[in-house]
Coordinates of C-alpha atoms in Angstrom, one line a residue:
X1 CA -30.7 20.4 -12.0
X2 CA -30.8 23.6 -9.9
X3 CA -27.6 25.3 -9.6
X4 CA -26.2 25.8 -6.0
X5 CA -27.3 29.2 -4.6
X6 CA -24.4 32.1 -4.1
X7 CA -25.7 33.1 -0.9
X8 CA -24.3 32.5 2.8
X9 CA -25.3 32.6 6.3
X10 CA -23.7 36.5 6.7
X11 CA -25.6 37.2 3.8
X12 CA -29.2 36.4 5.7
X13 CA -28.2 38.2 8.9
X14 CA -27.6 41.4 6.8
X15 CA -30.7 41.7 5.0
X16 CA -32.2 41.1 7.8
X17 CA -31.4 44.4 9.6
X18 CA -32.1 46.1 6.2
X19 CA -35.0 48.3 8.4
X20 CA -37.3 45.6 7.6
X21 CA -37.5 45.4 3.7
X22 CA -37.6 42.0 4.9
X23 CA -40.0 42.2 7.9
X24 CA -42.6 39.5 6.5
X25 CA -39.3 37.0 6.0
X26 CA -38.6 35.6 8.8
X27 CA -34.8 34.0 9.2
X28 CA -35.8 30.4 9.1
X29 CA -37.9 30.9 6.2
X30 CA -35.1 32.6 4.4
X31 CA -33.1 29.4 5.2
X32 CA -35.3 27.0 4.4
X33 CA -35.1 28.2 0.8
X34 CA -31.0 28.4 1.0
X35 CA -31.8 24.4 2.2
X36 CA -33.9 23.9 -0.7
X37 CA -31.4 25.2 -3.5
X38 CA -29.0 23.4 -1.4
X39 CA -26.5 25.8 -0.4
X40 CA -23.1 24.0 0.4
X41 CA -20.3 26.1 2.0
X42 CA -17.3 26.6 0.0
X43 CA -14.2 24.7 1.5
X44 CA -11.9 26.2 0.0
X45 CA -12.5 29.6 0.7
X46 CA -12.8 28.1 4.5
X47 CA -9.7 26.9 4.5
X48 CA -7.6 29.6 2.4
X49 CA -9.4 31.7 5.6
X50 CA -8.0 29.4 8.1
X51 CA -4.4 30.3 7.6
X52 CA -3.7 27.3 8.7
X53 CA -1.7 24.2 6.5
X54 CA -2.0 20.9 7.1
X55 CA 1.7 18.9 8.2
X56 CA 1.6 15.3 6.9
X57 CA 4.5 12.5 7.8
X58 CA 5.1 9.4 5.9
X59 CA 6.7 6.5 7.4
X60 CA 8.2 4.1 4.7
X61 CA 11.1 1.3 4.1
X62 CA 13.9 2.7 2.8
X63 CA 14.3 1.8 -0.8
X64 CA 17.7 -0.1 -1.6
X65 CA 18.0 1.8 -5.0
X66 CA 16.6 4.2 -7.5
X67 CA 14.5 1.4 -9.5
X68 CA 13.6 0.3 -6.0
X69 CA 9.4 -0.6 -4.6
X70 CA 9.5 1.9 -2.2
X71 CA 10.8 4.7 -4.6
X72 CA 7.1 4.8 -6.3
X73 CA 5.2 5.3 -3.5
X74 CA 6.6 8.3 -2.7
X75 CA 6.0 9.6 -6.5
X76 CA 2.8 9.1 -6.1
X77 CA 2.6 11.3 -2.7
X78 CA 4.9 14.2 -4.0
X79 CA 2.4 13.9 -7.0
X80 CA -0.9 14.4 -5.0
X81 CA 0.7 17.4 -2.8
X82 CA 1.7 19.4 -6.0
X83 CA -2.5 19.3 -7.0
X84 CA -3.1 21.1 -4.0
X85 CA -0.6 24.0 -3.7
X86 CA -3.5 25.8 -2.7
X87 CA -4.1 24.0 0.7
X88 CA -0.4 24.9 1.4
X89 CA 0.5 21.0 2.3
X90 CA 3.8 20.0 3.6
X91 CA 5.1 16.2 3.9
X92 CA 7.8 15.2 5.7
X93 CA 9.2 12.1 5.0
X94 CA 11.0 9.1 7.5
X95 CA 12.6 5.8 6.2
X96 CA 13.7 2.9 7.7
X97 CA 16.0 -0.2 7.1
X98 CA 13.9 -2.8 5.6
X99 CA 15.7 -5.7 8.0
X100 CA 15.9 -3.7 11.6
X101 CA 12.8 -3.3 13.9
X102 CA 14.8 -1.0 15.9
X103 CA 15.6 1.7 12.3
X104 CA 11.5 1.6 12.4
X105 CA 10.9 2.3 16.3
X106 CA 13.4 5.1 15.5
X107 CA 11.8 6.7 12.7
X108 CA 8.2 5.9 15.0
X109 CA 9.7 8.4 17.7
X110 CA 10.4 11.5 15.6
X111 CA 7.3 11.5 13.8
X112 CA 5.6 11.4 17.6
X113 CA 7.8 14.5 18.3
X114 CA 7.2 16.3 15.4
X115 CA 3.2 15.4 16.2
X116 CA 2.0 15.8 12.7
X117 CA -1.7 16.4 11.4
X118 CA -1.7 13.1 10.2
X119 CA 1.1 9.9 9.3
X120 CA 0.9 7.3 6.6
X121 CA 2.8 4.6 7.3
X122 CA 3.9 0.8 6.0
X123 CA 3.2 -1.5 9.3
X124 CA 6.2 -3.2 8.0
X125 CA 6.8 -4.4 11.5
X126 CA 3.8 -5.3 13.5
X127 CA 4.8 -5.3 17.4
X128 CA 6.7 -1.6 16.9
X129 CA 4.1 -0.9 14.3
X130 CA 1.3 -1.3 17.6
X131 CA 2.8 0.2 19.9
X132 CA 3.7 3.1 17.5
X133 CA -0.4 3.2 16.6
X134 CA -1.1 3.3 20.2
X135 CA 1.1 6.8 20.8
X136 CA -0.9 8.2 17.6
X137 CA -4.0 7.3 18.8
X138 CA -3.3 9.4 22.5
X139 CA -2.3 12.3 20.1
X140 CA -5.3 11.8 18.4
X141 CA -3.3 11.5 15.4
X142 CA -5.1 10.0 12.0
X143 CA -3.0 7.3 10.5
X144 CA -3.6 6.0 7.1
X145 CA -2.1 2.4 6.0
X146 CA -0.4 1.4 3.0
X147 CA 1.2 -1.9 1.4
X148 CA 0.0 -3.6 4.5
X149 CA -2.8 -3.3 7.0
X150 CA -3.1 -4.6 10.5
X151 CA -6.9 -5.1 11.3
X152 CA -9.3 -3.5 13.8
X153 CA -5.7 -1.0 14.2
X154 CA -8.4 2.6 14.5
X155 CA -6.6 3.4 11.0
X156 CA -8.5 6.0 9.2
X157 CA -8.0 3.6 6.2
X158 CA -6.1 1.2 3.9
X159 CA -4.5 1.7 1.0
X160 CA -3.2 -1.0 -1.0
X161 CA -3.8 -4.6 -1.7
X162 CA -6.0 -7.4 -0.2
X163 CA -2.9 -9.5 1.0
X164 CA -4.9 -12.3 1.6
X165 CA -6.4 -12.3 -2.0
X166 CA -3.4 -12.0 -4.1
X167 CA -1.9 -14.6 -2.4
X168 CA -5.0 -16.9 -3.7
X169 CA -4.7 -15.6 -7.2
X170 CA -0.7 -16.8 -6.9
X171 CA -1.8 -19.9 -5.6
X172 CA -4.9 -20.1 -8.8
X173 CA -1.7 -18.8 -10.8
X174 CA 0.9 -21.4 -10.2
X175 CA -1.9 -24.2 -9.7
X176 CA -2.9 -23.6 -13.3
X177 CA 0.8 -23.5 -15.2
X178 CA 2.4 -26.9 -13.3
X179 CA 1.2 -29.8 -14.1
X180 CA 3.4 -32.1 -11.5
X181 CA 6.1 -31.4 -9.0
X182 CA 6.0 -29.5 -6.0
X183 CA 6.0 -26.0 -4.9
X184 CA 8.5 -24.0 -2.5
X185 CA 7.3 -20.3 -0.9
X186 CA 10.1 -18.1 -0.1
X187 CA 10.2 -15.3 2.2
X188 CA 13.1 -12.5 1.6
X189 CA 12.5 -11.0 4.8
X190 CA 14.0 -10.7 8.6
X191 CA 11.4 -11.6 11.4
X192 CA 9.0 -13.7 9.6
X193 CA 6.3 -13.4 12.5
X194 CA 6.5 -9.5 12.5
X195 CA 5.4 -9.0 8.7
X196 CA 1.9 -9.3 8.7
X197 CA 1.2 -9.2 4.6
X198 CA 4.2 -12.0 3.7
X199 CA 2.3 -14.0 6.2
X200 CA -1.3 -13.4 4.7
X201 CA -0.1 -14.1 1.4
X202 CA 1.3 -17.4 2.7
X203 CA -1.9 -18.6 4.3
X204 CA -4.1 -18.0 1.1
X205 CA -1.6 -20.0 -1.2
X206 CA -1.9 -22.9 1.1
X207 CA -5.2 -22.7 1.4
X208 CA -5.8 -22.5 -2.3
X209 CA -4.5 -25.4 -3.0
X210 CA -6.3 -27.1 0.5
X211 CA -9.3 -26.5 -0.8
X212 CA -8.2 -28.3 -4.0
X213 CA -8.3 -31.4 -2.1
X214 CA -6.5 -33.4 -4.4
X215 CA -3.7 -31.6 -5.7
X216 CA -0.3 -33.0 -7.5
X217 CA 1.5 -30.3 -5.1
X218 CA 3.5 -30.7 -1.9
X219 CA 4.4 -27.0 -0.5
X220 CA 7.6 -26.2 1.5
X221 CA 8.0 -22.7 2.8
X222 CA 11.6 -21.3 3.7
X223 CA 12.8 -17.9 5.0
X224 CA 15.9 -16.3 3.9
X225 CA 16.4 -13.5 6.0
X226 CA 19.7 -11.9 4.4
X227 CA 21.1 -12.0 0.9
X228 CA 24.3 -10.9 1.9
X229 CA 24.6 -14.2 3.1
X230 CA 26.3 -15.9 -0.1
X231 CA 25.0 -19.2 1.4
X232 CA 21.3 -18.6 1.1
X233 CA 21.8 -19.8 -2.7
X234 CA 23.1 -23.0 -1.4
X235 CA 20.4 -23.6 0.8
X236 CA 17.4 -22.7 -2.0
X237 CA 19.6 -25.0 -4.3
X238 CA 19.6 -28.2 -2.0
X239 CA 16.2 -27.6 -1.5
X240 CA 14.7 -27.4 -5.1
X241 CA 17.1 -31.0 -5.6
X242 CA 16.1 -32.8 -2.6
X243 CA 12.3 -31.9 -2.8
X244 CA 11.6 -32.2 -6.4
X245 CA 10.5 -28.1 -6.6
X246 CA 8.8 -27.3 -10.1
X247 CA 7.4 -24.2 -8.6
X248 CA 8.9 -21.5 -6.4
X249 CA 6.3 -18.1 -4.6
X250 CA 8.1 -15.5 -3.7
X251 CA 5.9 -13.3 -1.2
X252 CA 7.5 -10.0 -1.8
X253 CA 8.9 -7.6 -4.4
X254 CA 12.8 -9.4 -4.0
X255 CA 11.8 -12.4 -6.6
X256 CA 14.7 -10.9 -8.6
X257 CA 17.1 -13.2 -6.3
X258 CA 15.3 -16.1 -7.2
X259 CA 15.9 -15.5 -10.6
X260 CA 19.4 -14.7 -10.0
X261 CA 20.0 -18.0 -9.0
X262 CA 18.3 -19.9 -11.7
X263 CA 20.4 -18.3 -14.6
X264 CA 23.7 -19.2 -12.5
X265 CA 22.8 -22.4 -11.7
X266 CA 21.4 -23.0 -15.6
X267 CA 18.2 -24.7 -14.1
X268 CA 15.5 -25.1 -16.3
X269 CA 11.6 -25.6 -16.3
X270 CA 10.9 -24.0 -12.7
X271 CA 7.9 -22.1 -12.9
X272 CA 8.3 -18.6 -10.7
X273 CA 5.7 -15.9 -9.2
X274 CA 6.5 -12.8 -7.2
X275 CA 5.1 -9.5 -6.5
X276 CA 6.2 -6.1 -7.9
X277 CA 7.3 -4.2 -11.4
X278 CA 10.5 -2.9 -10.2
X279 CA 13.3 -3.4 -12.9
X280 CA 15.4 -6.0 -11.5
X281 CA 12.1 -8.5 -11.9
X282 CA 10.8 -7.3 -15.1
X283 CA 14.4 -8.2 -16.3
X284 CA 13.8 -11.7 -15.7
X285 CA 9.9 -11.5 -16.7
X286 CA 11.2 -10.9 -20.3
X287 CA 14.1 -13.9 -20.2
X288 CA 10.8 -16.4 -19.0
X289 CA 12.8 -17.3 -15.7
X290 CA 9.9 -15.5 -13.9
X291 CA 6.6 -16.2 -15.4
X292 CA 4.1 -14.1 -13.2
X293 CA 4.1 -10.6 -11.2
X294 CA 1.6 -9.6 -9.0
X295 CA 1.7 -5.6 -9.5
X296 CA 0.5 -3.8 -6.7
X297 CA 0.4 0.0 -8.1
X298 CA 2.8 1.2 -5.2
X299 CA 2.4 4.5 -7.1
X300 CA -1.3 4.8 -6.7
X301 CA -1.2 3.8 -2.7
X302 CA 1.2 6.6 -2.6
X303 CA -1.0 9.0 -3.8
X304 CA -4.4 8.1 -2.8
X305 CA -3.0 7.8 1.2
X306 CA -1.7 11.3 1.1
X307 CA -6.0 11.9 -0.4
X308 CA -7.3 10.4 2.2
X309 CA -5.2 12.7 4.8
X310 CA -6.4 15.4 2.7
X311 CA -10.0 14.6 2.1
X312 CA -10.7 13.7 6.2
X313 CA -8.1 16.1 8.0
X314 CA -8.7 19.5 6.0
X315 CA -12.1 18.7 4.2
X316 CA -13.7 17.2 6.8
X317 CA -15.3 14.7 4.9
X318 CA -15.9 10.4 5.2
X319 CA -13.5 8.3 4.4
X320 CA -14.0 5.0 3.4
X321 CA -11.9 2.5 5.6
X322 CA -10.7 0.4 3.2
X323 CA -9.3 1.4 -0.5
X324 CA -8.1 -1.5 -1.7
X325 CA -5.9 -1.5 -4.7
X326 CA -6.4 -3.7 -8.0
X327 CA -4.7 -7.1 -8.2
X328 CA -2.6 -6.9 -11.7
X329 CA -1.3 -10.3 -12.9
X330 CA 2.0 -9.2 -15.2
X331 CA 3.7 -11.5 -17.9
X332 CA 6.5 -10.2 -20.4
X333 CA 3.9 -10.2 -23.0
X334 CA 1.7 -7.0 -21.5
X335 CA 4.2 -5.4 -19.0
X336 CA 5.1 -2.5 -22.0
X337 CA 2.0 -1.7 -21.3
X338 CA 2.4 -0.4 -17.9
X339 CA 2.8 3.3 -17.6
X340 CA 4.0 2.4 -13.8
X341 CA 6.9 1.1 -15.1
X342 CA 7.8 3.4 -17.5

C-alpha cells in the first residue's frame, strides 16, 4: 500500500511560481497526483493551528455514594479527556437529584448559559429532558445521549444500552430459572411516566413472556418512589404474600433494596434480577439473594460519549447515531472477572 504523500496545498502554489521550472505542470495535474497518493490533511496540526479548545458539559444524576452507578460514568469521561491533552479539552460537569425534575431543569439552564461546544446528557427526565433538547438545538448545540435515549430527539448519538432488549433478556432470564409462581417488576424511581428506559425495560419483559403464550407466570408491576419511606418494605412484603411472587425485576441499578428486604424478612427461594455492578448488588450477587445483573458498562458510555463530542465537534468526522453498549448477564460465579468493578 502507498504511503500518504507529505505534500499540501501551499506546497503546490509555491512551486508553481518557481519561474516556471514547472511550466509544463499545470496545477490540476499536480493535484490529481496528490488525489492519487491520497493526500489527507493532517488534523491535528489543523487544530493545534486553530488555537481554539473545545468546552464539553455533562449533565448526569447525582450519584448517592462513592460505589454509586453514576460515579463510573464519569471515570470513563475524565479518562477519554486525559488521551487528548493535546486538543486542550475541558469538561464541565452538572448533577442533579435523581428524584426531582426541578434539580434537572436547574442543572438544564446553566449548561444553556454556559453554551458549551457540545453536552452529554442522561434524559433521566423526559418532559424537562425535551424541552431542554429543544434550547440546544436553537444553539445549535450537539448533544450526545447516554444510559437512556429518547428517539427521533436530533441527538448526535446514543451511547449505552438497547433498553428495550435487555429488558427481553431479563424476561428470557427469569422465564428460564422459575419453574411456577409469579413475577413482580419493581420500579425504584419518582415519576414513573417521565423515565423513558425503566419503562422500555418494562414493556419487553411483558412482552417476552406474551409471546410465550402459555406461560406459568402472572406479572404485577409496582412503583416505589422513595426508600426513605420505611413503609415501602411493608408494601413489597404484602405483595410477594398475597400474590404468590417467586420472581421479583428490578428495572434499575437500586435491586440492592430488594435484597435488603429478603435477608430481614428471612424469605427464601425468590428468584431476583436487576441492573448494575455497583457494590451494594454485587453484595447480594455473592449471598444468592440476587441471582442475575444486567451490566451495562456505565464506564465505557462515559467514555465513548465524551469520543463522539470529540470525533464530530473538533475532527469533523461521521458519527454513527447509535452506539449501543453490550448486554452483560452477571452471576457471582464470573463477576471477579469484571475489571469494571474492580
Amino acid at each position: 500500500m502507498a504511503a500518504k504523500a507529505k505534500v499540501s496545498i501551499g506546497t503546490v502554489d509555491r512551486v508553481l511560481h518557481n519561474r516556471g521550472e514547472v511550466a509544463e505542470v499545470t496545477r490540476k495535474k499536480i493535484l490529481s497526483i496528490i488525489d492519487e497518493l491520497n493526500y489527507q490533511p493532517n488534523i491535528l496540526a489543523s487544530t493545534l493551528a486553530s488555537k481554539k479548545s473545545a468546552l464539553f458539559a455533562t449533565l448526569l444524576p447525582e450519584p448517592p455514594s462513592e460505589e454509586g452507578y453514576w460515579n463510573k460514568p464519569v471515570i470513563g469521561v475524565n479518562k477519554r479527556i486525559a488521551e487528548l491533552p493535546q486538543y486542550g479539552l475541558q469538561v464541565q460537569s452538572f448533577t442533579f437529584k435523581q428524584n426531582e425534575s426541578k434539580s434537572f431543569s436547574a442543572e438544564c439552564q446553566k449548561i444553556l448559559e454556559l453554551q458549551p461546544d457540545g453536552v452529554v446528557l442522561a434524559p433521566f427526565f423526559k418532559k424537562e429532558a425535551l424541552l431542554f433538547i429543544d434550547q440546544l438545538k436553537e444553539l445549535n448545540i450537539p448533544f450526545v445521549f447516554i444510559d437512556s435515549e429518547i428517539k427521533d430527539a436530533g441527538h448526535l448519538s446514543y451511547i449505552g444500552q438497547d433498553s428495550y432488549q435487555s429488558g427481553l433478556v431479563s424476561g428470557k432470564l427469569l422465564d428460564m430459572i422459575l419453574p411456577d409462581g409469579n413475577i413482580l417488576v419493581v420500579h425504584f424511581a419518582k415519576e414513573m411516566d417521565n423515565q423513558n428506559h425503566l419503562i422500555q425495560r418494562e414493556k419487553a419483559f411483558y412482552d417476552w413472556f406474551l409471546k410465550m403464550r402459555v406461560t406459568p407466570h402472572t406479572l404485577f408491576t409496582t412503583d416505589v418512589p422513595d426508600t426513605d419511606d420505611p413503609t415501602w418494605m411493608k408494601k413489597i412484603e404484602e405483595i410477594i404474600d398475597t400474590k404468590n411472587i417467586k420472581g421479583i425485576f428490578v428495572t434499575n441499578s437500586k435491586v440492592f433494596n430488594i435484597g435488603n428486604l429478603l435477608e430481614q424478612s428471612g424469605r427464601k427461594g425468590i428468584m431476583v434480577i436487576g441492573h448494575d455492578l455497583v457494590k451494594e448488588n454485587v453484595e447480594f450477587l455473592k449471598k444468592d439473594l440476587v441471582q442475575f445483573l444486567i451490566c451495562q458498562r456505565p464506564e465505557e458510555q462515559g467514555y465513548n460519549a465524551i469520543n463522539v463530542l470529540f470525533r464530530s465537534v473538533v475532527q469533523k468526522r461521521e458519527i454513527e447515531m447509535e452506539n449501543y453498549t453490550s448486554i452483560d448477564i452477571i452471576t457471582k460465579e464470573n463477576v471477579d472477572y469484571y475489571k469494571e468493578f474492580k
